[in-house]
Amino acid sequence: METFDFYLDTKVTGWYRTPFEIEANTLEEAKLKAIEFVKSGETTYISWEQIDDTLETMSVKDNDGESTEELYTYSDGEIIWDNGEK
């Protein structure tokens, strides 16, 4: 009897933390600058870390009916099943 390998990809949601510093004269000024910095999208270029215990499996409903689990054959990466509604 042969053995065949598969893998299951699962879509999840989670939280990541991006630490950064802001220079300002007061905390209130720093808060305003931090908000503008985040809104500008500049945090994209800063490294981040995953916050432990925040990953949750995403439901098909939350993913607009698209699959959140996809089963593949390992040998050629062929998708053989998914749990999507579309």
Short mmCIF file of C-alpha atoms in Angstrom, two decimals, residues 3-58:
data_model
loop_
_atom_site.label_atom_id
_atom_site.label_comp_id
_atom_site.label_asym_id
_atom_site.label_seq_id
_atom_site.Cartn_x
_atom_site.Cartn_y
_atom_site.Cartn_z
CA THR A 3 1.26 6.66 1.13
CA PHE A 4 0.05 9.93 -0.41
CA ASP A 5 0.64 13.41 0.98
CA PHE A 6 -1.86 16.25 1.18
CA TYR A 7 -2.03 19.69 2.77
CA LEU A 8 -4.89 21.82 4.00
CA ASP A 9 -4.71 25.62 3.76
CA THR A 10 -6.95 27.40 6.28
CA LYS A 11 -7.82 31.10 6.22
CA VAL A 12 -7.69 32.76 9.62
CA THR A 13 -8.01 36.19 11.15
CA GLY A 14 -5.57 37.51 13.70
CA TRP A 15 -3.96 40.57 15.21
CA TYR A 16 -0.44 41.85 14.61
CA ARG A 17 1.44 44.50 16.58
CA THR A 18 3.59 47.16 14.90
CA PRO A 19 5.69 49.07 17.44
CA PHE A 20 6.97 52.55 16.49
CA GLU A 21 8.11 55.81 18.08
CA ILE A 22 6.87 59.37 17.56
CA GLU A 23 8.82 62.47 18.53
CA ALA A 24 6.74 65.29 19.97
CA ASN A 25 6.74 67.94 22.69
CA THR A 26 3.75 66.49 24.55
CA LEU A 27 1.84 63.23 24.75
CA GLU A 28 -1.21 64.90 23.20
CA GLU A 29 0.84 66.06 20.23
CA ALA A 30 2.38 62.58 19.92
CA LYS A 31 -1.08 60.97 19.88
CA LEU A 32 -2.18 63.22 17.00
CA LYS A 33 1.03 62.53 15.09
CA ALA A 34 0.66 58.77 15.69
CA ILE A 35 -2.88 58.81 14.29
CA GLU A 36 -1.73 60.67 11.18
CA PHE A 37 1.24 58.32 10.79
CA VAL A 38 -1.03 55.26 10.86
CA LYS A 39 -3.59 56.83 8.53
CA SER A 40 -0.84 57.68 6.01
CA GLY A 41 -0.03 53.99 5.60
CA GLU A 42 3.60 54.42 6.64
CA THR A 43 3.37 51.44 9.03
CA THR A 44 3.46 49.12 6.01
CA TYR A 45 7.24 49.40 5.99
CA ILE A 46 7.74 48.65 9.69
CA SER A 47 8.22 45.10 10.95
CA TRP A 48 5.39 43.62 12.98
CA GLU A 49 4.85 40.67 15.29
CA GLN A 50 1.90 38.33 15.69
CA ILE A 51 0.04 38.71 18.97
CA ASP A 52 -0.24 35.29 20.64
CA ASP A 53 -3.64 33.63 21.02
CA THR A 54 -5.44 35.90 18.53
CA LEU A 55 -5.73 33.61 15.50
CA GLU A 56 -9.26 32.43 14.74
CA THR A 57 -10.49 30.31 11.86
CA MET A 58 -12.52 32.44 9.47
#
